[in-house]
Coordinates of C-alpha atoms and ligand atoms in Angstrom, one line a residue:
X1 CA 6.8 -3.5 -19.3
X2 CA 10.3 -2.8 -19.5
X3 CA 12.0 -1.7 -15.7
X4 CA 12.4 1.5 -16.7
X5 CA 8.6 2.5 -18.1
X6 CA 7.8 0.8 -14.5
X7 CA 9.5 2.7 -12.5
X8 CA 7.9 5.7 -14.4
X9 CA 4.7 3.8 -13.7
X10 CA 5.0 4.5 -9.9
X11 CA 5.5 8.2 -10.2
X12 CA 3.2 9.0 -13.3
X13 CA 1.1 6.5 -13.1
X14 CA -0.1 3.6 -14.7
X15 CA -2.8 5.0 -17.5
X16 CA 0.2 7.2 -18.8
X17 CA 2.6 4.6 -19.3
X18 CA -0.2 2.6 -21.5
X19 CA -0.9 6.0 -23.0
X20 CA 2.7 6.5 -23.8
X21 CA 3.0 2.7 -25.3
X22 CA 0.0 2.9 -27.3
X23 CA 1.3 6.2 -29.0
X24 CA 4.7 4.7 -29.6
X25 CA 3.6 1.4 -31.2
X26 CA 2.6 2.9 -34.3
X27 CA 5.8 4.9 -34.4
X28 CA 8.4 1.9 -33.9
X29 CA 11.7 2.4 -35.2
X30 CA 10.6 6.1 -36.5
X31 CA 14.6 7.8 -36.5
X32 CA 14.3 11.1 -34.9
X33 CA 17.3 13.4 -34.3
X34 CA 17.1 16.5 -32.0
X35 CA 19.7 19.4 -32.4
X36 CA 20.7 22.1 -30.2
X37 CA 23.9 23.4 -29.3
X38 CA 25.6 22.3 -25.8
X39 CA 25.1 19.0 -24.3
X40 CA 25.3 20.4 -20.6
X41 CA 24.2 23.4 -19.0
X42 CA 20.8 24.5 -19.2
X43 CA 17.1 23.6 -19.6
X44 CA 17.4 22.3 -23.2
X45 CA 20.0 20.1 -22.0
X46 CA 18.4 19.5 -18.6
X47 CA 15.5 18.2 -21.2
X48 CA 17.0 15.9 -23.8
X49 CA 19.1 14.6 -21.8
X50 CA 15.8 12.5 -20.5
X51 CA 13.8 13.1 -23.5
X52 CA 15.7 11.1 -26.0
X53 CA 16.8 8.1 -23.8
X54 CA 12.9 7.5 -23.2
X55 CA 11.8 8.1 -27.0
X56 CA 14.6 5.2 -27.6
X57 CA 12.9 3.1 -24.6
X58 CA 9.7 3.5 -26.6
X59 CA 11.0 2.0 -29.1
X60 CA 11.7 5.2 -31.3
X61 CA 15.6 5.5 -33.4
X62 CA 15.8 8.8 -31.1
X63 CA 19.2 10.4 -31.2
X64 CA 20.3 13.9 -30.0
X65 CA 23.3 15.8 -32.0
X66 CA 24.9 19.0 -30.4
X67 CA 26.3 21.5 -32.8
X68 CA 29.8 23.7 -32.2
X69 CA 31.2 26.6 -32.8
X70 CA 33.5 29.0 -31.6
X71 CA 33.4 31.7 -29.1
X72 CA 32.3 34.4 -32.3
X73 CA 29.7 31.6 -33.0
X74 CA 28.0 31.8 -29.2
X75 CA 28.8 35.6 -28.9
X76 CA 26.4 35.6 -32.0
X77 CA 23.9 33.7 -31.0
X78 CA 23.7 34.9 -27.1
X79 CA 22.9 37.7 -28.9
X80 CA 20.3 36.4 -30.9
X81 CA 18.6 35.1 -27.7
X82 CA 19.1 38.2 -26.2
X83 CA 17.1 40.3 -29.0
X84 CA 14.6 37.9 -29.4
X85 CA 13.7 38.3 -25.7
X86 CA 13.5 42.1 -26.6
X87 CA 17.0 43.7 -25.8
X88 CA 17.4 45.7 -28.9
X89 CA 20.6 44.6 -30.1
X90 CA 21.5 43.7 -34.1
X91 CA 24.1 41.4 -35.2
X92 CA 26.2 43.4 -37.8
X93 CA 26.9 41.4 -41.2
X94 CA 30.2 39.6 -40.2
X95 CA 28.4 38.0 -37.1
X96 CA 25.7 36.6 -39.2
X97 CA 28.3 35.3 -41.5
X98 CA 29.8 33.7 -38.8
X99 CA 26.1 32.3 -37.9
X100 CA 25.5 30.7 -41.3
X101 CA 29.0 29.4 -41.8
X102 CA 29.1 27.3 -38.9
X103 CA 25.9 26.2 -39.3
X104 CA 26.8 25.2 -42.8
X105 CA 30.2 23.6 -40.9
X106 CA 28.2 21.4 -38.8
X107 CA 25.5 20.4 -41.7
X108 CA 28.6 18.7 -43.2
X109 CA 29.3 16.5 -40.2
X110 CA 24.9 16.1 -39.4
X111 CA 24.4 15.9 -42.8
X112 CA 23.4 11.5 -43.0
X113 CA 21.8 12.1 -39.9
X114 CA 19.9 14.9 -40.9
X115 CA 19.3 13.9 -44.3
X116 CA 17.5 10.1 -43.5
X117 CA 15.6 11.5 -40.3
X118 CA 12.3 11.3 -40.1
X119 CA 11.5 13.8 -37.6
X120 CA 14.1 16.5 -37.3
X121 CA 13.8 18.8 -34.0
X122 CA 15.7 21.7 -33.6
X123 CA 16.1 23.7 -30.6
X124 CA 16.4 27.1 -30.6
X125 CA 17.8 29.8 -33.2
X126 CA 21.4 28.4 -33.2
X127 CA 20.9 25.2 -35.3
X128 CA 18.2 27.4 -37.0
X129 CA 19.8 27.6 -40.4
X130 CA 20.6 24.1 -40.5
X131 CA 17.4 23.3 -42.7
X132 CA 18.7 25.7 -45.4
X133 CA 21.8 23.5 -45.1
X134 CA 20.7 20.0 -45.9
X135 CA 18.2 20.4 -49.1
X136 CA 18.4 16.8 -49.8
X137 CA 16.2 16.0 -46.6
X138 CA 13.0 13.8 -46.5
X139 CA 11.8 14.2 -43.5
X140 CA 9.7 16.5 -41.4
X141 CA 11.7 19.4 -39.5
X142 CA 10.4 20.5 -36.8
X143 CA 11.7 24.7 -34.7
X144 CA 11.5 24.2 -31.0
X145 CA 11.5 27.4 -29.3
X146 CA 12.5 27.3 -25.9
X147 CA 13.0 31.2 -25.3
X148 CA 10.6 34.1 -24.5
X149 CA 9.7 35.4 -28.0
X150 CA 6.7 37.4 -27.0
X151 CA 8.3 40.6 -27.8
X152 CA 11.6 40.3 -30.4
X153 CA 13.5 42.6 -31.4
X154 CA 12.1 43.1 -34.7
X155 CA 15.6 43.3 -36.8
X156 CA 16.3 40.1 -35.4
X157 CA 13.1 38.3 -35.4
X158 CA 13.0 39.7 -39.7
X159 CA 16.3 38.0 -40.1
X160 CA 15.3 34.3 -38.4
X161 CA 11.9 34.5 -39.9
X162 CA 12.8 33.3 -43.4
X163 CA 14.6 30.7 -41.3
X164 CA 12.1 29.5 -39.4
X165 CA 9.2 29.8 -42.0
X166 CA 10.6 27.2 -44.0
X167 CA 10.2 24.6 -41.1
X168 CA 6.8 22.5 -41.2
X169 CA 6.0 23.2 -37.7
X170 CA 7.2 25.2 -34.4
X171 CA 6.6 24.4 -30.7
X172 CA 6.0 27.0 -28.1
X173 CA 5.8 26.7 -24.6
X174 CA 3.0 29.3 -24.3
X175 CA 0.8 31.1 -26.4
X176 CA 2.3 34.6 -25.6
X177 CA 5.2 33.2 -27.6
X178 CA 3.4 32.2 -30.6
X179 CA 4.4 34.2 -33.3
X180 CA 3.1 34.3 -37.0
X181 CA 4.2 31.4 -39.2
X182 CA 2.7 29.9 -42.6
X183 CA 3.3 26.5 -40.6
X184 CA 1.1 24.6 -38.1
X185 CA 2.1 25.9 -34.2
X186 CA 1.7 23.8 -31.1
X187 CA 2.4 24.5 -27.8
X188 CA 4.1 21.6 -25.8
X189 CA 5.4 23.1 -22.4
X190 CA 8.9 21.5 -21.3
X191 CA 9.0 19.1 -18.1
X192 CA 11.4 17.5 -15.3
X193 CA 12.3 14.0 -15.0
X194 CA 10.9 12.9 -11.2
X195 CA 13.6 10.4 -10.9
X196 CA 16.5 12.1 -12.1
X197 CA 19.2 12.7 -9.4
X198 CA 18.2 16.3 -9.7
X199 CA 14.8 15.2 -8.4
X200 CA 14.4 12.4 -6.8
X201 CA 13.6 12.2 -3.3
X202 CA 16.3 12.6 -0.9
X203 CA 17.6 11.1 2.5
X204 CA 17.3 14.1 5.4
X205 CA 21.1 12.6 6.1
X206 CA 21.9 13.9 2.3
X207 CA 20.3 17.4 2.5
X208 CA 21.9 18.0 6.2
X209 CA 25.7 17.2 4.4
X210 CA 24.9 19.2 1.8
X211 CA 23.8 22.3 4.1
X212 CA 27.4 21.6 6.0
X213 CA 29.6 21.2 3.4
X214 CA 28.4 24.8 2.3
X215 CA 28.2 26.0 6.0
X216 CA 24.6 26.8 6.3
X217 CA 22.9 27.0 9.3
X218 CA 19.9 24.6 9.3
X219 CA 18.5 26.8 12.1
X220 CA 17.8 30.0 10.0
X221 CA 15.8 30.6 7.2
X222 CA 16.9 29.7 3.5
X223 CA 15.8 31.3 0.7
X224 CA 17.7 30.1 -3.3
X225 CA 17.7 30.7 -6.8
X226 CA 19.6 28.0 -8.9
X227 CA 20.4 30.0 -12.4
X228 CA 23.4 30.6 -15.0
X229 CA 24.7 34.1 -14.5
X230 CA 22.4 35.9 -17.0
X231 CA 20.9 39.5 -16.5
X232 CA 17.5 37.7 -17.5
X233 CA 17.8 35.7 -14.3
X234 CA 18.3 39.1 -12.4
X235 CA 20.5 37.8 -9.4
X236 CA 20.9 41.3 -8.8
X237 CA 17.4 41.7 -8.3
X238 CA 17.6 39.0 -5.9
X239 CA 20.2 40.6 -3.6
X240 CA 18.5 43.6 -3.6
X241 CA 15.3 41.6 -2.4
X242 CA 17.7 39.5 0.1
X243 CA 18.8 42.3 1.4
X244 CA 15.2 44.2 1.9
X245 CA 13.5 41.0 3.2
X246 CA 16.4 40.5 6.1
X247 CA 15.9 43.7 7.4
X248 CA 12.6 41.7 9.0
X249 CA 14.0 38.3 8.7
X250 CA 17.5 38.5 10.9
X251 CA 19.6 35.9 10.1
X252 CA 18.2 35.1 6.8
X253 CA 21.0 33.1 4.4
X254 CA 20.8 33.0 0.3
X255 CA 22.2 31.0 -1.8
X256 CA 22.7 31.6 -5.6
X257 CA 23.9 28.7 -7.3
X258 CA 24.9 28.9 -10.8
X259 CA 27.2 27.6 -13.1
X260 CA 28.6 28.0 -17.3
X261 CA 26.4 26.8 -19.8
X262 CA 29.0 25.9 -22.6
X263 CA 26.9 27.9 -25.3
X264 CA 26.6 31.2 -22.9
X265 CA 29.4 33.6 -23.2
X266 CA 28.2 36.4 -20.9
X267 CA 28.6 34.4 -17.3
X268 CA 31.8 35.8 -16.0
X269 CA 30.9 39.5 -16.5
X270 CA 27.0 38.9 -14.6
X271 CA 28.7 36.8 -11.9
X272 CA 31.2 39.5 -11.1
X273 CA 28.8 42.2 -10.8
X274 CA 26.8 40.2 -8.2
X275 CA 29.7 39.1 -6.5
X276 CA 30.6 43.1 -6.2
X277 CA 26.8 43.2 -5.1
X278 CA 27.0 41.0 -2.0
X279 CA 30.9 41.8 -1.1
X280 CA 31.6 40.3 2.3
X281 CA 28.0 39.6 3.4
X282 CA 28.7 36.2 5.5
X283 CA 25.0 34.7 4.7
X284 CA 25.2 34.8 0.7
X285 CA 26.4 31.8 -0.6
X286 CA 27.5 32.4 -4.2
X287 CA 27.9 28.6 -5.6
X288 CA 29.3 27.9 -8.6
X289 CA 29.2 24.4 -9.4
X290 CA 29.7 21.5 -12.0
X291 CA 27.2 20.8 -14.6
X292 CA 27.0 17.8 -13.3
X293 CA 26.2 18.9 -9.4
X294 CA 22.3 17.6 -9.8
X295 CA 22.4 15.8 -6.4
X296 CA 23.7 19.2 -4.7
X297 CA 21.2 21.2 -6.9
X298 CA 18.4 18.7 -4.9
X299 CA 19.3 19.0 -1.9
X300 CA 20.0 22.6 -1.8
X301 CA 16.3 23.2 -2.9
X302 CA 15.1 20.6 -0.5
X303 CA 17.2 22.9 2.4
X304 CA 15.3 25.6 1.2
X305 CA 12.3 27.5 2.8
X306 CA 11.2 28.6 -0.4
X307 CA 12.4 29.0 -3.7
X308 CA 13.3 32.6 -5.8
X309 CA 13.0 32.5 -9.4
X310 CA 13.1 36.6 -9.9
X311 CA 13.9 36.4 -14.1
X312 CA 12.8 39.2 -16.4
X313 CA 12.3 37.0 -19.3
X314 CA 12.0 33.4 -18.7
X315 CA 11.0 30.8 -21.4
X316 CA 9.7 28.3 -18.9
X317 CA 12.2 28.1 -16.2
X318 CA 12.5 24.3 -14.8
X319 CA 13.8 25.5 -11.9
X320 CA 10.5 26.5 -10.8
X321 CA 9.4 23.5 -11.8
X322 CA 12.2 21.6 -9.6
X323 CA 11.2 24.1 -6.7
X324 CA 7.5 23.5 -6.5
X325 CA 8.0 19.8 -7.5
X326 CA 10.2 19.9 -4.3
X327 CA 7.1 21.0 -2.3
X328 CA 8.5 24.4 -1.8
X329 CA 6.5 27.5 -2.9
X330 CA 8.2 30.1 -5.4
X331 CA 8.4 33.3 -5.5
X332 CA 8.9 33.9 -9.3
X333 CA 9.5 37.0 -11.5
X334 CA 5.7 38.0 -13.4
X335 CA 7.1 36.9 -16.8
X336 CA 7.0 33.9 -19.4
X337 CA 6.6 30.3 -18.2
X338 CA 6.8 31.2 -14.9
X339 CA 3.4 32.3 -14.8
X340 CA 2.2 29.1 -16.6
X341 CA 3.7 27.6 -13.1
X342 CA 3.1 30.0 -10.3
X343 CA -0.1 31.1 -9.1
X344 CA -0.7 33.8 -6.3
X345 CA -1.7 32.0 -3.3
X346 CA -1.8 28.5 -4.4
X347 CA 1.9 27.8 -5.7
X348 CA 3.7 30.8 -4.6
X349 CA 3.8 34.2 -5.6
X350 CA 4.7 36.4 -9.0
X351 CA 6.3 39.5 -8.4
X352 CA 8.0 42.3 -10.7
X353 CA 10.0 44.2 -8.5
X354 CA 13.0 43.0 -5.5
X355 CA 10.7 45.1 -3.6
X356 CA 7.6 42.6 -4.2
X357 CA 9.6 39.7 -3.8
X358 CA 11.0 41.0 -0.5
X359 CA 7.5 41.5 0.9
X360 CA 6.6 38.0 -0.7
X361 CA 9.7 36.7 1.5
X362 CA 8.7 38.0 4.8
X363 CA 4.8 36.8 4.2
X364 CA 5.8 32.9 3.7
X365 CA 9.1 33.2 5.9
X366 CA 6.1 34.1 8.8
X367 CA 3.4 31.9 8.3
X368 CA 4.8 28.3 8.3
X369 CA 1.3 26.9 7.6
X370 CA 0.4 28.6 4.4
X371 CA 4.0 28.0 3.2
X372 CA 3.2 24.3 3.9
X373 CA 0.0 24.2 2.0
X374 CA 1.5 25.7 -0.7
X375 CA 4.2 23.4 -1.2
X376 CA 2.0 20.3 -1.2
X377 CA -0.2 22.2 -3.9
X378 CA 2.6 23.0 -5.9
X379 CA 4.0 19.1 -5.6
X380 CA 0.2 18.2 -6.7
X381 CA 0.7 21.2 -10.0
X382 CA 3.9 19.5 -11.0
X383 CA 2.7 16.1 -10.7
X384 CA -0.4 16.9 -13.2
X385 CA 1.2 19.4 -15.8
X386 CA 4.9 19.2 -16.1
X387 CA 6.3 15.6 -15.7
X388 CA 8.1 14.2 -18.4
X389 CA 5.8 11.3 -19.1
X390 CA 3.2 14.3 -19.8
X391 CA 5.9 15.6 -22.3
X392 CA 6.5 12.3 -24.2
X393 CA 2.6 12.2 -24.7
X394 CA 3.0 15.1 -26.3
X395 CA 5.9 14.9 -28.3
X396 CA 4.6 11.5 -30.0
X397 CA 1.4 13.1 -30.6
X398 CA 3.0 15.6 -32.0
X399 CA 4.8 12.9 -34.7
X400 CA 1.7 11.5 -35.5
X401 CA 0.2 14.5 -36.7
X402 CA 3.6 15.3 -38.7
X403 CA 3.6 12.2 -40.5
X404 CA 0.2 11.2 -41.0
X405 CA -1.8 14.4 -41.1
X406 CA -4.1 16.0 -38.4
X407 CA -7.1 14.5 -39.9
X408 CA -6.1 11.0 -39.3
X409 CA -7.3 8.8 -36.6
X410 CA -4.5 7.8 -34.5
X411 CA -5.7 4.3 -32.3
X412 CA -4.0 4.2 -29.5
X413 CA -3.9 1.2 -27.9
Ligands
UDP1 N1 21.2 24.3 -13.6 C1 22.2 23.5 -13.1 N2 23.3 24.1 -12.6 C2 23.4 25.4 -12.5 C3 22.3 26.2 -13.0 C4 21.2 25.6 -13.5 O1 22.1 22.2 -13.1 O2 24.4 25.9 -12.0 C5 20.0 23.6 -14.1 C6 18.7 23.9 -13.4 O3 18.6 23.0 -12.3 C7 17.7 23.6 -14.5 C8 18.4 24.1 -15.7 O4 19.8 24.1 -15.4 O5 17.4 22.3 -14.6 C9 18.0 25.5 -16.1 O6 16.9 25.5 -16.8 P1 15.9 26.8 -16.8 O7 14.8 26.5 -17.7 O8 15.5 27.2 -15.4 O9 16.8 28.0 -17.4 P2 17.8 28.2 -18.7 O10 19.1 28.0 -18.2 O11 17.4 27.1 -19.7 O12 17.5 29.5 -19.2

């Protein structure tokens, strides 16, 4: 076993490794290209980043491709996301031109990539037209849809429908997402890597620097939310339940930590309006750090008492996932994949209002015990459901049934 699946071993466990290797075999040197469009910032990054790496460890020709575009580009497809999780907003003609023209732009450079693939994933709407690009391709192409599309804007969702409909297959990460396709659907929820610096287990020496260097006072209670600056996210929402809970809670500190995703135009205006929101409140923390900060992303979780997740529309969220995996309940808006992650009472709490998540707040802030249960349950949830080992299973099932047809046999083993 090479070090790297045996490392994976210790966290995971030793029947998923043997799982993962007996999948793989059959699929040695299978090229498989994932696209999206920025290589930091994130979940989909957060994902592939690990994702691919292993699939090459397996033994797979994995490689991941990032398309670009200008600001029009992003401003096109923020929108895009935006609609399909339900704003009702419509590109006009000259933004979808822009849409299909760069995604023709970037078929040029893809295009031997794309063309000899076997397995072609793409993530999300902005590579979506990409197929129509490259009609000389052989493989299988597969839409991974990482957003909430349970209720789309319909103009929108009419206009990527053609587009995606002429995939051979979709992933969701929950059924409420699953929309009608003439294509075989599968759901395949995302993961975190445990032993990525953004989630491995810290020194108590680490977290306290960390708490310091951003003057925190270890002796009162810490509530975050690690997001971009998105509306989705609602950081306001967050203040306003800050705010409500320390009214009971004196000396309560928050920290919002965000930062730019390089494909996410609309960051400066949110984090403006939330920086209006808190003014000169010593015990906010507004953080905006690197993409690469995953050590300080750790260990400002690990300071925390509990975790906030508060979005509107969330297609998983994997900083729940980071929370709870962190052994720290979280309080999480009643929306998308959050709900596939937090349960009332066993790993936190799902709210829909500042006002629920306030009362939420001052319940675990007050009993130290059933925050502490809850933590190790939500370490146990994470362990089960959303590693990445779990997610490679998935994925290379997922090939099998691409390339050879559900009604084979697949031996593993
Ligand atoms: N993240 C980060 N720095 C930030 C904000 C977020 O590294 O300033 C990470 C966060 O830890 C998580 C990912 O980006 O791993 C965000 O994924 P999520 O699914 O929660 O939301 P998305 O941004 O994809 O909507």
């Amino acid at each position: 076993m090479s070090g790297l699946l045996a490392r994976y071993a210790a966290v995971a466990g030793e029947d998923v490794i043997e799982q993962l290797r007996g999948l793989a075999r059959p699929l040695a040197g299978l090229r498989v290209v994932h696209v999206n469009s920025t290589r930091v910032g994130g979940g989909v990054a957060e994902i592939l980043v690990k994702l691919v790496p292993f699939l090459a460890e397996l033994g797979l020709r994995a490689t991941w491709e990032v398309i670009e575009g200008d600001e029009r580009f992003y401003a096109c497809t923020k929108l895009f996301h935006n609609a399909l999780q339900g704003f009702p907003l419509t590109p006009t003609a000259a933004q979808l031109a822009v849409y299909e023209r760069t995604n023709r732009d970037n078929a040029e450079s893809l295009r031997p990539a794309l063309r000899d693939a076997d397995v072609v994933v793409i993530h999300d709407p902005q590579p979506a037209y990409l197929r129509e690009c490259v009609p000389e391709r052989r493989g299988r192409w597969v839409w991974r849809c990482h957003i909430d599309l349970s209720h789309p804007h319909r103009p929108v969702w009419r206009y990527l429908l053609p587009r995606v409909a002429g995939f051979d297959a979709s992933i969701f990460s929950l059924p409420d997402f699953v929309q009608r396709l003439p294509h075989p659907c599968y759901l395949i929820p995302p993961s975190i890597d445990p032993l990525s610096a953004k989630n491995i287990e810290l020194e108590p020496a680490e977290i306290a620097a960390v708490r310091e260097r951003f003057g925190l006072d270890p002796a009162r209670y810490l509530v975050t939310q690690v997001s971009r600056f998105d509306r989705f996210k609602d950081p306001l929402g967050v203040v306003r339940a800050y705010r409500l809970a320390k009214l009971h809670v004196p000396g309560l500190q928050l920290v919002l930590a965000g930062g730019e995703a390089a494909d996410d135009p609309e960051g400066a205006e949110v984090l403006r309006e939330v920086q209006t929101a808190v003014g000169d409140d010593p015990d906010v923390r507004i953080l905006l750090l690197p993409a690469d900060a995953h050590r300080t992303i750790n260990a400002l979780q690990r300071a925390s008492d509990l975790i906030l997740q508060k979005s509107t529309r969330e297609g998983f969220g994997l900083t729940v996932t980071e929370g709870l995996w962190k052994g720290k309940p979280v309080i999480g808006g009643n929306v998308g994949g959050i709900r596939l992650q937090v349960h009332d009472h066993q790993t936190g709490f799902l709210v829909d209002t500042p006002e629920g998540a306030a009362l939420r707040i001052r319940y675990l802030l007050s009993h130290p015990r059933i925050r502490e249960r809850m933590g190790e349950r939500a370490r146990a949830f994470v362990q089960e459901h959303y590693l990445l080992t779990r997610h490679l299973v998935e994925y290379l099932a997922l090939f099998h049934c691409l390339l050879k047809g559900r009604a084979q046999r697949i031996e593993v083993g």
